[in-house]
Coordinates of C-alpha atoms and ligand atoms in Angstrom, one line a residue:
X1 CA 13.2 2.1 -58.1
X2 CA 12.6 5.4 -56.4
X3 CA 13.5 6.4 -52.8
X4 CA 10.2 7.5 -52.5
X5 CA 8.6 3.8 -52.5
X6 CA 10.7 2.7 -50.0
X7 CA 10.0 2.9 -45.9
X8 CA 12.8 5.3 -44.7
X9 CA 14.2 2.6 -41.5
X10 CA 15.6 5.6 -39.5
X11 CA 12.1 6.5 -39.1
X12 CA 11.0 3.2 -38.6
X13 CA 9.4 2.3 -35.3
X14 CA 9.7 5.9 -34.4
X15 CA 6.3 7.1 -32.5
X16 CA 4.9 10.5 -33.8
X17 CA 5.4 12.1 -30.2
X18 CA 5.2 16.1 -29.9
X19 CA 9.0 17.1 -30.2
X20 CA 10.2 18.6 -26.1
X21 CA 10.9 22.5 -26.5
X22 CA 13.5 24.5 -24.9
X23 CA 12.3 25.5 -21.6
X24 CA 13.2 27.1 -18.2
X25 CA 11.8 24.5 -15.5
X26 CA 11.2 26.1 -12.2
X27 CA 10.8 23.6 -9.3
X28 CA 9.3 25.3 -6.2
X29 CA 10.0 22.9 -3.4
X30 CA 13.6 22.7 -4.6
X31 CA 14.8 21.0 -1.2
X32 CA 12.1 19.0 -0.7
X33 CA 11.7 14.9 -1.2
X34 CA 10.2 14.8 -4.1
X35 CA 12.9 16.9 -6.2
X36 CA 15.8 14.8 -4.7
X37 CA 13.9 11.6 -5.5
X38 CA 12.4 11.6 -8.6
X39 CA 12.4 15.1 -10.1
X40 CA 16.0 15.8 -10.5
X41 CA 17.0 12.3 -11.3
X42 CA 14.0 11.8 -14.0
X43 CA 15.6 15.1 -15.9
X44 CA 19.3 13.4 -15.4
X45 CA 18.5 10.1 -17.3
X46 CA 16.3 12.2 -20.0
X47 CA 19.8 14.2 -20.4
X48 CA 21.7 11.1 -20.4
X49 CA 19.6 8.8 -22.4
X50 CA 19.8 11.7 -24.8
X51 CA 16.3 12.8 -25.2
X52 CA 16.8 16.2 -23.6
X53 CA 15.7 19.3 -25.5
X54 CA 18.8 21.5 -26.7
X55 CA 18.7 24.2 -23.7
X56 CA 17.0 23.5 -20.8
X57 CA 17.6 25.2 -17.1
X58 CA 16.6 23.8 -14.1
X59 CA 15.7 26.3 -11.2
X60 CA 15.6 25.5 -7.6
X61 CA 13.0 28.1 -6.0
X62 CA 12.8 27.2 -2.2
X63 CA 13.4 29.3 1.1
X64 CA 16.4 28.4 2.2
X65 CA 19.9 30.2 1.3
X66 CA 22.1 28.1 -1.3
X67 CA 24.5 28.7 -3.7
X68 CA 23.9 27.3 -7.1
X69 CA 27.4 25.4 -6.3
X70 CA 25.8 24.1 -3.2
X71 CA 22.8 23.1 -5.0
X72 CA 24.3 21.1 -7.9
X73 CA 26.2 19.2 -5.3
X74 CA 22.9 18.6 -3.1
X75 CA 21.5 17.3 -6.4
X76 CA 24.2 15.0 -7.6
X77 CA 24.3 13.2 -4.2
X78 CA 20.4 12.8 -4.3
X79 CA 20.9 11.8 -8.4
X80 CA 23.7 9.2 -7.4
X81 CA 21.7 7.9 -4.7
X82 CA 18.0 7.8 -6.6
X83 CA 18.8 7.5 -10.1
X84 CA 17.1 4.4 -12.2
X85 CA 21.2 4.3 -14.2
X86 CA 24.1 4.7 -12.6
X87 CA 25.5 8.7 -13.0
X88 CA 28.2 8.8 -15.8
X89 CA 30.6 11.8 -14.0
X90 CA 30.6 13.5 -18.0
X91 CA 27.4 13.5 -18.1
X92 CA 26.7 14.9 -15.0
X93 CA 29.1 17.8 -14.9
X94 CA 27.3 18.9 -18.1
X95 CA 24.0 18.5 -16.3
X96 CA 24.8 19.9 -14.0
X97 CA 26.3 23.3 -15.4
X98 CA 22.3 23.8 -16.1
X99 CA 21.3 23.4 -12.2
X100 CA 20.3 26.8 -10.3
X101 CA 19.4 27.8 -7.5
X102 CA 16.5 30.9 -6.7
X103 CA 16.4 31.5 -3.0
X104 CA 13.0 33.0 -2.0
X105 CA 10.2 33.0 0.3
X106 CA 6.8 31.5 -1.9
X107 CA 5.2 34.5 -0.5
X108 CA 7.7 37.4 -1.3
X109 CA 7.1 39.2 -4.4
X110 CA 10.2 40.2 -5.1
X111 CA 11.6 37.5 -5.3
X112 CA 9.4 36.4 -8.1
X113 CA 10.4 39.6 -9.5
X114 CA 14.4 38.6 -9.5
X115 CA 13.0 35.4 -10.6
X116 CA 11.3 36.8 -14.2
X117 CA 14.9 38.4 -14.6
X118 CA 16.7 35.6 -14.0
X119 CA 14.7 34.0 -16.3
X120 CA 14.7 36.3 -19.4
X121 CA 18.9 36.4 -19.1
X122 CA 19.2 32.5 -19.2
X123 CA 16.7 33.0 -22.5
X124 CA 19.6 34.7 -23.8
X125 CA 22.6 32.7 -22.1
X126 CA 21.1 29.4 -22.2
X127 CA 18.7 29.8 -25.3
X128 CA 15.5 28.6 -23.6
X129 CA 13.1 30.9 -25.5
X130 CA 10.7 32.2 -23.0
X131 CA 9.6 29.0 -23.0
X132 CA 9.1 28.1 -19.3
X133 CA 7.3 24.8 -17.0
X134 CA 7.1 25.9 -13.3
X135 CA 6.9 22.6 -11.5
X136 CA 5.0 23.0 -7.9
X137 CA 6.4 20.3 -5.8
X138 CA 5.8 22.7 -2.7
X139 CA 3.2 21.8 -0.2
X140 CA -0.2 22.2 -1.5
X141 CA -1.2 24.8 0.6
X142 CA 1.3 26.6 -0.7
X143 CA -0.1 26.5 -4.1
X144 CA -2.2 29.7 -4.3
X145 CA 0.5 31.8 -2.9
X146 CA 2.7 31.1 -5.9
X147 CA 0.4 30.8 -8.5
X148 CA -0.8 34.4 -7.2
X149 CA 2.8 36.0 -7.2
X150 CA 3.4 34.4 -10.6
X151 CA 0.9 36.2 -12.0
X152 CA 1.9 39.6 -10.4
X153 CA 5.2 38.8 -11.9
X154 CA 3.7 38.6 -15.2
X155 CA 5.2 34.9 -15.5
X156 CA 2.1 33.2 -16.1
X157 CA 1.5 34.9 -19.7
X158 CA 4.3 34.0 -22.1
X159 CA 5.8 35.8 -25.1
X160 CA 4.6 36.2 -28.8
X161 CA 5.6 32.2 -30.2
X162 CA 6.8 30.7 -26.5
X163 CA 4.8 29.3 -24.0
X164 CA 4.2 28.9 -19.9
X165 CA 2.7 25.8 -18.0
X166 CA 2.4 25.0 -14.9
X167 CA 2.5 21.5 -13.3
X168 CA 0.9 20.7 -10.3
X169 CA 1.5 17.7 -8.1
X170 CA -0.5 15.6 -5.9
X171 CA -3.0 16.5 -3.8
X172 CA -5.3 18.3 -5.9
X173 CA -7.2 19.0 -2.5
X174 CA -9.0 17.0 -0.3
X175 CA -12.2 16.9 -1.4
X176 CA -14.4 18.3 -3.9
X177 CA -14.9 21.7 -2.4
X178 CA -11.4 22.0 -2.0
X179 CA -10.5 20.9 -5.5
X180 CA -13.0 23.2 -7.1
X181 CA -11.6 26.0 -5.6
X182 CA -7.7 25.4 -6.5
X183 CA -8.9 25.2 -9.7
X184 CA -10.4 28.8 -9.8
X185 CA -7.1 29.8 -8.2
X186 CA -5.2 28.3 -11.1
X187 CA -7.5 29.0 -13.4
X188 CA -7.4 32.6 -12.6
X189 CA -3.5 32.5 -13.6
X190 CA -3.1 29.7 -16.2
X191 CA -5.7 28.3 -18.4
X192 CA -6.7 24.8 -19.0
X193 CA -4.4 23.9 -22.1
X194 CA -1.8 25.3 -19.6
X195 CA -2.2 23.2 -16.7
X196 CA -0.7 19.8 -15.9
X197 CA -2.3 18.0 -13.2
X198 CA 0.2 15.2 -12.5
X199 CA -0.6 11.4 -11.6
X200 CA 2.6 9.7 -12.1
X201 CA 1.1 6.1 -12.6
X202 CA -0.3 7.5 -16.4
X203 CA 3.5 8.1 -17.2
X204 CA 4.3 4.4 -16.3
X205 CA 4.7 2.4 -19.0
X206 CA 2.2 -0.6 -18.8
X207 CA -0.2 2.1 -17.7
X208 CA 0.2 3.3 -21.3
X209 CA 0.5 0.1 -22.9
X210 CA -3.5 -0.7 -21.7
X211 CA -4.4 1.5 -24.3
X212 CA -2.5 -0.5 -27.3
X213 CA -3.4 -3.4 -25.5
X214 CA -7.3 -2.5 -25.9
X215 CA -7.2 -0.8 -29.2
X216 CA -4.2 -1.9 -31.3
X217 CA -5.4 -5.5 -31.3
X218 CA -8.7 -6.8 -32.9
X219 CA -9.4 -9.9 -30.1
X220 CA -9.3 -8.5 -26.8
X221 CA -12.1 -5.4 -27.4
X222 CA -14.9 -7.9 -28.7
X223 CA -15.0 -9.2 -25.5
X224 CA -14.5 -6.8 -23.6
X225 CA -17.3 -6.1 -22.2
X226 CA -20.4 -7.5 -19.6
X227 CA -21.1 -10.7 -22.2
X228 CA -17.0 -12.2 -21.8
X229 CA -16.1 -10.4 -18.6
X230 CA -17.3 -12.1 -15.5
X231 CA -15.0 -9.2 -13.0
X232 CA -12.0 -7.1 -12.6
X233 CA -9.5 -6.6 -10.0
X234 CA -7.2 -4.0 -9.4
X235 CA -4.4 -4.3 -6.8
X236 CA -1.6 -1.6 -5.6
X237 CA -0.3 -3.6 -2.7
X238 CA 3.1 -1.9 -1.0
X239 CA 5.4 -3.1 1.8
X240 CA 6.2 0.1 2.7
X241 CA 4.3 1.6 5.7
X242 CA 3.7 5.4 6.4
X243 CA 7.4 6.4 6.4
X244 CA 8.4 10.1 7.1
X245 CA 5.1 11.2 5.7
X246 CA 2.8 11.1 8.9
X247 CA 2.1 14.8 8.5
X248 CA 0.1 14.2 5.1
X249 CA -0.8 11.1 5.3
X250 CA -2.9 11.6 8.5
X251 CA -5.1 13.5 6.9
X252 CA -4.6 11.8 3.9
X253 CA -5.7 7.7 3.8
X254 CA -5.6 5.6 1.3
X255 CA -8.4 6.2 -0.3
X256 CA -7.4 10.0 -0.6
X257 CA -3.8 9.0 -1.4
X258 CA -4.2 6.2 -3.8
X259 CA -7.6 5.8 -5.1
X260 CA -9.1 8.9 -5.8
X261 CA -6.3 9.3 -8.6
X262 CA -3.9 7.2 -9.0
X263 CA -6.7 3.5 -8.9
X264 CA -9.3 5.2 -10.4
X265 CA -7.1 6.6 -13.5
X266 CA -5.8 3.2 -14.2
X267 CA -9.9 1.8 -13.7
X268 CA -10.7 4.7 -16.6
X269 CA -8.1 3.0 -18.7
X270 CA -9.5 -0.5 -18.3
X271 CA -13.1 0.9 -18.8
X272 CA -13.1 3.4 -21.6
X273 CA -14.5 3.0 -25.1
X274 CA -12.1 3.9 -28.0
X275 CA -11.4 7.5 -27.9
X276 CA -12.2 9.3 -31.8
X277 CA -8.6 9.9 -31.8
X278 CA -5.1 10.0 -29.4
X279 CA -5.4 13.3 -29.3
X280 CA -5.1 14.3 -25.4
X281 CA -8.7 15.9 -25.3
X282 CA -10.4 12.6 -26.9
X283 CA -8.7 10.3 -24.8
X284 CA -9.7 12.5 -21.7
X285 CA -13.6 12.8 -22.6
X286 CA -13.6 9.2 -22.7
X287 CA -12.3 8.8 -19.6
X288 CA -14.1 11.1 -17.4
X289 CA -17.3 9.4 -18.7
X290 CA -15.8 6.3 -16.8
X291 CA -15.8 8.4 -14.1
X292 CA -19.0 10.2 -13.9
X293 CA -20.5 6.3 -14.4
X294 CA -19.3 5.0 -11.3
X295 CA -21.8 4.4 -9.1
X296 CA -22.1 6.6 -6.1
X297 CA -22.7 4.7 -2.6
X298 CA -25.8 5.4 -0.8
X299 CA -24.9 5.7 3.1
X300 CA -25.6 2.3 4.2
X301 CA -23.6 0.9 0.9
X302 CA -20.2 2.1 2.2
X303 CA -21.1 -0.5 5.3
X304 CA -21.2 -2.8 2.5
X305 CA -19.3 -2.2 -0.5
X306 CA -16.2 -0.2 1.0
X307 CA -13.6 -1.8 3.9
X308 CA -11.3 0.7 5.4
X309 CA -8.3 -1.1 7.6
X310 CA -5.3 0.1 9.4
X311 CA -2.0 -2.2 9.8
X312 CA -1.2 -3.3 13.4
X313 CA 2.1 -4.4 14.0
X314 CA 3.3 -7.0 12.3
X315 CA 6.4 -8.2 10.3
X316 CA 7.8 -7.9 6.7
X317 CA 9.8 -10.6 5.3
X318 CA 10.2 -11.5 8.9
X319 CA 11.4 -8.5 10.3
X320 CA 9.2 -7.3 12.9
X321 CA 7.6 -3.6 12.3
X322 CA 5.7 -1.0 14.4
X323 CA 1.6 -0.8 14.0
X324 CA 0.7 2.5 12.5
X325 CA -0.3 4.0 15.6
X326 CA 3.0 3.5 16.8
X327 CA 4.7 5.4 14.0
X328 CA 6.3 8.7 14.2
X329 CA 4.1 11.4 14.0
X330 CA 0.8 9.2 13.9
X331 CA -1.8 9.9 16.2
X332 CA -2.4 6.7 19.0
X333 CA -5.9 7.1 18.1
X334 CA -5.1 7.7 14.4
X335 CA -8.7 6.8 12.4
X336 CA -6.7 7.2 9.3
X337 CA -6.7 4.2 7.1
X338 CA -3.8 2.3 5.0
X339 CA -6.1 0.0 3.4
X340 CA -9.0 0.3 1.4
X341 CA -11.1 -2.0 -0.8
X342 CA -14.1 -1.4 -2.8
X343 CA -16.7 -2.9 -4.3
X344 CA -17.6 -0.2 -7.7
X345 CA -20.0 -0.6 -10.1
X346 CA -20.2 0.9 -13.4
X347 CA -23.1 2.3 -14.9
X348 CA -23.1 1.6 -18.3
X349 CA -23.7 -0.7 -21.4
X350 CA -20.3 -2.1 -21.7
X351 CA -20.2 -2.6 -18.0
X352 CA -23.3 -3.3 -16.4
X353 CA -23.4 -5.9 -13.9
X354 CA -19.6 -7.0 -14.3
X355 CA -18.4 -5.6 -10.6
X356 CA -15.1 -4.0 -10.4
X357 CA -12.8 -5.1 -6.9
X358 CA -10.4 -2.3 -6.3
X359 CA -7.7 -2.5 -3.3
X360 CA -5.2 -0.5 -2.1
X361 CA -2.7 -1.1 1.1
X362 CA 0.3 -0.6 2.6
X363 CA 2.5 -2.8 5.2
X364 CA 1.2 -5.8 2.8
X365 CA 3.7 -8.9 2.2
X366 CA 4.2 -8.0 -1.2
X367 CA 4.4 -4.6 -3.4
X368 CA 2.7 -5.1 -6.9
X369 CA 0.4 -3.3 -8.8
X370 CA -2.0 -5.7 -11.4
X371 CA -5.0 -5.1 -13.0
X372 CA -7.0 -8.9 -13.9
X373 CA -9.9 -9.2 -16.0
X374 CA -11.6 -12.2 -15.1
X375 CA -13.5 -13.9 -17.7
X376 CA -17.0 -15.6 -17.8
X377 CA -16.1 -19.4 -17.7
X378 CA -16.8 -21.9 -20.2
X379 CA -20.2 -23.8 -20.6
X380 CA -20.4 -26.3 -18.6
X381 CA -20.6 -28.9 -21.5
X382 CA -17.8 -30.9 -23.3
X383 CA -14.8 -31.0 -21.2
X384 CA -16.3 -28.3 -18.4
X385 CA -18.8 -31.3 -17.7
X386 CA -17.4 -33.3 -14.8
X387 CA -17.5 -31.8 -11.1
X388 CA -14.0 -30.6 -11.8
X389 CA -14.4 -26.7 -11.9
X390 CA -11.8 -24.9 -14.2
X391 CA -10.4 -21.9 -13.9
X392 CA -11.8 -18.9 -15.7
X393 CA -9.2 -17.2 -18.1
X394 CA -7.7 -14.5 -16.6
X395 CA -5.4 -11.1 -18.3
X396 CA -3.1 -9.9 -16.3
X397 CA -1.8 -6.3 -17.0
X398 CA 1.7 -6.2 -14.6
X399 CA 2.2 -2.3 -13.9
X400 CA 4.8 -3.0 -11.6
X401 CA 7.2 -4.9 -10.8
X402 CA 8.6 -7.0 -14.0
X403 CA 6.3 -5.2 -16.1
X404 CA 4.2 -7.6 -18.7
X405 CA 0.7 -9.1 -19.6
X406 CA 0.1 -12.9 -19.1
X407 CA -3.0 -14.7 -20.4
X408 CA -4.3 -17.7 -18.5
X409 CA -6.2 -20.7 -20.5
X410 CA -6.6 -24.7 -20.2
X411 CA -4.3 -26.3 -22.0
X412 CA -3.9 -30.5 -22.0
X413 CA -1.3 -31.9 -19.8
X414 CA 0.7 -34.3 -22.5
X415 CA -0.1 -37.9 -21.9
X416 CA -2.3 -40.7 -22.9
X417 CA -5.0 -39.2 -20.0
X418 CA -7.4 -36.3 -20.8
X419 CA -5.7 -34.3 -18.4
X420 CA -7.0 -30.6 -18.1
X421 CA -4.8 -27.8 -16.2
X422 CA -4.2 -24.2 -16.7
X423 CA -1.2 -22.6 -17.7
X424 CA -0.1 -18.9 -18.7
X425 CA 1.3 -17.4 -21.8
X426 CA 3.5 -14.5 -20.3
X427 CA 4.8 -11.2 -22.3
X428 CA 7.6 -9.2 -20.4
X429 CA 8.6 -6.5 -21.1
X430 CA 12.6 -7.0 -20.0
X431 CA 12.9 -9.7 -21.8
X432 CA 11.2 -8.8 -25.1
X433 CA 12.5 -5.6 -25.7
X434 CA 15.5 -6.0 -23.4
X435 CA 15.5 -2.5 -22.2
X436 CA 14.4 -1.3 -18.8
X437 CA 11.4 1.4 -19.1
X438 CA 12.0 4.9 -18.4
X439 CA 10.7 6.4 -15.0
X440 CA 7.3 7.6 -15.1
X441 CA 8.7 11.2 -14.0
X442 CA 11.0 11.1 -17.6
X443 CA 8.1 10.4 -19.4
X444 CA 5.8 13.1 -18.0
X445 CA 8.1 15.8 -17.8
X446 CA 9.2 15.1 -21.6
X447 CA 5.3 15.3 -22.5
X448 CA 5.0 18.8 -20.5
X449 CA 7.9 20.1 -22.1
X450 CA 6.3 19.2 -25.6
X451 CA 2.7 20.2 -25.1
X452 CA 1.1 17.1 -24.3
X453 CA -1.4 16.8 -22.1
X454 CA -2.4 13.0 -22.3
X455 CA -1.0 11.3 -19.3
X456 CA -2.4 14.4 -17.4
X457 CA -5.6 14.7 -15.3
X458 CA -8.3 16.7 -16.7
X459 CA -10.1 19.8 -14.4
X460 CA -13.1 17.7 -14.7
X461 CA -11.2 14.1 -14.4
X462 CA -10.3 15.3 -11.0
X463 CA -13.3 17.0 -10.0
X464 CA -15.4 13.9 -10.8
X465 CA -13.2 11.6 -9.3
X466 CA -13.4 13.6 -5.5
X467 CA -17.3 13.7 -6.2
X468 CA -17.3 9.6 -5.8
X469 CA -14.7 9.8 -3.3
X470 CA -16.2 12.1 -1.1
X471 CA -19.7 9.7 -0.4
X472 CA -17.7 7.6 1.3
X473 CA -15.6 10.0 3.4
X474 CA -18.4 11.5 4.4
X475 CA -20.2 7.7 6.1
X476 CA -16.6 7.5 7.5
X477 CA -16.5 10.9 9.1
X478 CA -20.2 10.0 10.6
X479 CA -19.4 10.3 14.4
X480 CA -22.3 7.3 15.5
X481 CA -22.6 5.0 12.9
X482 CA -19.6 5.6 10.6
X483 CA -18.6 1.8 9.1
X484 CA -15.9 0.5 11.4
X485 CA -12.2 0.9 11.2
X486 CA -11.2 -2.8 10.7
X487 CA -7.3 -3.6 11.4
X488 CA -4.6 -6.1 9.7
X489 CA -1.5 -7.3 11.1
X490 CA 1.0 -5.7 8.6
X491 CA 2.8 -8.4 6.1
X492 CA -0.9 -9.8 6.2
X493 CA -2.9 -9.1 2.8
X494 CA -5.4 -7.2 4.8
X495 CA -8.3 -7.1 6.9
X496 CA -10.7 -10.3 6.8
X497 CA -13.4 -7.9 5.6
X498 CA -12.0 -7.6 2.7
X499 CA -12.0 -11.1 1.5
X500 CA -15.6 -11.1 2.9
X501 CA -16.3 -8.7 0.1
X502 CA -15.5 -10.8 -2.7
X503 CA -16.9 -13.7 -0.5
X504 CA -20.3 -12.5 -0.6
X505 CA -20.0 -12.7 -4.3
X506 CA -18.5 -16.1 -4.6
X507 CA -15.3 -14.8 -5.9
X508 CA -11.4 -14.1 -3.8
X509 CA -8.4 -11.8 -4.6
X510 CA -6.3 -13.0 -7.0
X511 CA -2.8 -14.1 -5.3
X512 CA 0.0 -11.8 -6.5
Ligands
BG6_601 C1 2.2 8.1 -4.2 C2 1.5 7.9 -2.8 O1 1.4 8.9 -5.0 O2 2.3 6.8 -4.8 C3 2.4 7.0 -2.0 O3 1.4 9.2 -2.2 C4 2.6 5.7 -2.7 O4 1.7 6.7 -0.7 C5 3.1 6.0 -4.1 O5 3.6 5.0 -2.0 C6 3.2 4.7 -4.9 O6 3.8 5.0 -6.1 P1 4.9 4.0 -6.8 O7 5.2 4.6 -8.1 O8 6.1 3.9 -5.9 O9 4.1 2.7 -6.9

């Protein structure tokens, strides 16, 4: 018997992910929400979960003065308060030791300057190779002034055998035009293979597990298509209303906010066709030609296909809460809306005529995000026959919360009757792997520091996905005959248009 015949079980299991590099990771927007809540923590669990590269710095670029003392502490209340595991003090303090802080206007160049030197002597304290991710958590608009003084810096071209990447968070503008252009900007600065357009919902795990799902078992893609599936439905319903974030959201919506990346990334998931291989480009080409198939609305269609709503006051597991007009920074004749739902089409063989229900909300009674392919029912012969109407069989992919897949059939209730009633076969993940899933941050900034550009939004991904957007912004901005602004009491599942929607088709929202 030789070792080489048998399977090696240390390697076992193992996925053949691109190994995380050493790296410098600059964070502008250092004091901002975002790097309290989700960046700083997501690189604390990677460290304690062990899966950190061995050197990796964490610089704070933002305006105001700190001390890197002052910063670490900053971060370890924020990480004790936001963290998915509680903080382990020994493995903070090392953590920690690796937390710095870069005071600096964004549009001063010399502080970029101090920056490039700060960052070639960690290469030699810290050993992170030249290697460096600058993470822009800033506000958008503050994008091209960095990306313009990281170049004049010389920090956007790397050394012989390192590399540089940038990541750029949400918004990627506000509408085509705008998009378009912040891509020259960065383009102008980084190339394609070194950009990283964020949308944290590809870095969550039952996101990625649609793909295996699809394609890593032989009976679900033979029907997946316009013969078996009678519709989709894809929910993101939050409890949460507006919050502290009047100031973007204002201009924002929810179909800006939500559906434009985050809904219709999770649609091209559901409506690709296999990719040639994983590589990141493959997957990506398949999914933009989701996008550039959807349907785009004539004028009069977004009357009829799209329902735009705005909460009212209302309450929330029966505590009362304000309308949205009444929240703090909102306008009191705010046109913005919290709710959208939509009626797409997509035009192409696999789907073709099987309509697609997306819906989006906050201030609803419950927060979950499911996608549920509805399929065609039975014939109406054998035990369909009588008036009794069964239910179709419905998939359930669970992004969030208690993450899992159920399948719901017929099944015979035991007894001497011929008793017909459907049940589910459920798959969670807690309980089946009995491990809670990393953050999607974790996972996205581990694939940036290795390379991979997968769970990232391609130039074109994003550009396409504003193009459909923007048809119906523009019948909302109409100042006549723009479709109306329909309201909801919040803790309500929405507007009574939107159930009118499906309605019209014979079909209703699945209950979450
Ligand atoms: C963000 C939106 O991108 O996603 C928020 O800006 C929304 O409005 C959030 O609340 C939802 O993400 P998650 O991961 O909390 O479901």
């Amino acid at each position: 018997m030789t070792n080489k015949l048998q399977p090696n079980p240390l390697r076992e299991g193992l996925s053949t992910r691109a190994v995380p590099q050493p790296c410098a990771i600059v964070i502008f927007g250092a004091t901002g929400d975002l790097t309290h809540r989700k960046l700083v923590p997501a690189l604390y669990n990677i460290a304690a979960d062990g899966e950190m590269p061995p050197a990796v710095a964490v610089i704070g670029f933002a305006r105001r003065p700190k001390t890197d003392d002052e910063f670490r502490a900053e971060m370890g209340e924020a990480t004790r308060k936001f963290s998915r595991q509680a903080v382990r003090d020994e493995i903070w303090d090392g953590f920690a030791k690796a937390l710095f802080y870069h005071q600096s206007e964004f549009g001063d160049e010399a502080g970029y300057k101090k920056l490039a030197e700060r960052l070639d002597h960690l290469d030699e304290v810290s050993g992170t190779r030249g290697n460096r991710l600058f993470y822009f958590a800033a506000s958008p608009e503050q994008f091209e002034t960095i990306i313009q003084n990281l170049k004049q810096a010389g920090l956007n071209k790397a050394r012989d055998g390192s590399w540089a990447r940038v990541i750029l968070e949400k918004p990627f503008g506000t509408d085509l035009k705008s998009a378009e252009h912040l891509n020259r900007v960065v383009q102008s600065s980084f190339s394609e293979d070194q950009t990283y357009r964020i949308d944290h919902f590809l870095g969550k795990e039952t996101a990625q597990n649609i793909l295996v799902l699809r394609f890593a078992n032989a009976i679900f893609e033979p029907l997946w298509n316009t013969r078996y599936i009678d519709h989709v439905q894809i929910t993101a319903a939050e409890t949460l209303g507006v919050e502290n974030r009047a100031g973007y959201y204002e201009g924002a919506g929810a179909l800006r906010d939500m559906v434009q990346n985050h809904l219709l990334q999770l649609l091209c998931l559901v409506g690709m066709e296999a990719p040639t291989d994983l590589s990141a480009d493959s997957i990506r080409d398949e999914k933009v030609k989701v996008v550039r198939s959807l349907r785009r609305y004539k004028e009069e269609e977004v009357r009829t296909q799209v329902v735009r709503g705005q909460y009212a006051a209302g309450a929330i597991n029966g505590k009362p809460v304000p309308a949205y007009r009444e929240e703090k920074g909102v306008d009191s004749k705010s046109q913005t809306e919290t709710y959208v739902a939509l009626r797409i089409a997509l035009d192409n063989w696999r789907w073709a005529d099987v309509p697609i229900y997306v819906r989006v909300g906050k201030r609803l009674p419950k927060s979950g995000t499911e996608i549920s392919v509805h399929f065609k029912k039975a014939p109406q012969v054998l035990f369909n026959r009588e008036s009794q109407a069964f239910e179709q069989n419905v998939l359930v992919i669970r992004i969030q919360p208690d993450e899992g897949i159920s399948l719901r059939m017929q099944a015979k209730v035991p007894g001497t009757s011929f008793r017909i009633e459907s049940v589910k076969m459920d798959f969670h993940y807690g309980t089946s792997f009995g491990k809670a899933s990393p953050e999607a941050y974790e996972r996205l900034l581990l694939d940036a520091m290795a390379g991979d550009a997968t769970l990232f939004a391609r130039r074109d991904e994003v550009e396409q996905a504003w193009a459909f957007v923007d048809t119906i912004e523009e019948a909302w901005a109409e100042k006549e005959k723009a479709p109306k602004l329909c309201t909801y009491p919040a803790g309500s599942w929405g507007p009574e248009e939107a159930d009118e929607l499906l309605a019209r088709d014979g079909r209703s929202w699945r209950r979450l």
